Structure formats: C-alpha cells, structure tokens
Coordinates of C-alpha atoms in Angstrom, one line a residue:
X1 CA -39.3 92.7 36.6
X2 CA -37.4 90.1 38.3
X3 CA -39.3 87.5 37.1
X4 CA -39.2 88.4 33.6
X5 CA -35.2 88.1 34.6
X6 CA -35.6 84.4 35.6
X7 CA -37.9 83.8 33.0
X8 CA -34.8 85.0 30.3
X9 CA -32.6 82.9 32.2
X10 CA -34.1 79.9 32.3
X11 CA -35.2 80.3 28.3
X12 CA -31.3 81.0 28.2
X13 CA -30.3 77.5 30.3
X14 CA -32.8 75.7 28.0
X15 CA -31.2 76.8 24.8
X16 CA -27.8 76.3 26.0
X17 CA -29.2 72.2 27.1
X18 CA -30.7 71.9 24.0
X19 CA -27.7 72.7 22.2
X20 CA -25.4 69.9 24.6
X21 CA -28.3 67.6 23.8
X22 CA -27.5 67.6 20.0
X23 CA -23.9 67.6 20.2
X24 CA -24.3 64.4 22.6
X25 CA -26.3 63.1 20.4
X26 CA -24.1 63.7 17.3
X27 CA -21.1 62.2 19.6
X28 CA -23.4 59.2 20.8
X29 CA -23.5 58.2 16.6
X30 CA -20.0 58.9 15.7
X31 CA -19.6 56.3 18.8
X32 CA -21.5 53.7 17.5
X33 CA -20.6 53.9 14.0
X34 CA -16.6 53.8 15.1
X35 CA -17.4 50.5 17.5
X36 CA -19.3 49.2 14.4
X37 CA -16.4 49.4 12.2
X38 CA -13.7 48.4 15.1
X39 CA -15.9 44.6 15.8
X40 CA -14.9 43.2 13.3
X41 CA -10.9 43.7 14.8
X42 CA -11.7 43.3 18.2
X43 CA -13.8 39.9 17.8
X44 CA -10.6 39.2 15.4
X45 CA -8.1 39.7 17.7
X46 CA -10.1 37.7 20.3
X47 CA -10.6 34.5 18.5
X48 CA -6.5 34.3 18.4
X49 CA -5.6 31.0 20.8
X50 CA -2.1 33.0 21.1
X51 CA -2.5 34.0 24.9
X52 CA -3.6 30.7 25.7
X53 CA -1.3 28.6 24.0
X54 CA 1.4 31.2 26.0
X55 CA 0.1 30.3 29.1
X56 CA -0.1 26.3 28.3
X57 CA 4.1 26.9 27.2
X58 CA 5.1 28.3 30.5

C-alpha cells in the first residue's frame, strides 16, 4: 500500500514538472521574441558617439 502511495506521488510531482516545463518554455519564447523586437533599439542606442564625445568635453 505504501508504495502504491509513492507511486501516486511521484506520478503527481511529474505532472506538476511537466506543467513548469511548458510554462518555462512558453516564457523562454515570449523572451526571445521581446529581445528580438528590442535589438534593433538597443544596437541603436549603442551606435550613439554621445557618451564619448561627453567624456572627450570634460
């Protein structure tokens, strides 16, 4: 009997790690496709000489 009991557990543990597998993976591609559309910004407001040309002022 009690290892029909850890048996149900673990099936329940598995289920419950399945589930935080998918929603990771559903997070892990709203990631990625948000960094996607945010490059072109970031690599935008990179190129800018504005910090340097501060730095060569003072």
């Amino acid at each position: 009997m009690a290892m029909a009991h850890v048996t149900e557990i673990l099936a329940d543990i598995q289920s419950h790690v399945d589930r935080l597998m998918t929603h990771m993976t559903q997070a892990k591609e709203q990631l990625d496709t948000s960094n996607e559309s945010a490059e072109p910004k970031a690599e935008g407001n990179e190129e800018g000489p504005s910090g340097a040309r501060e730095e060569e002022n003072t």
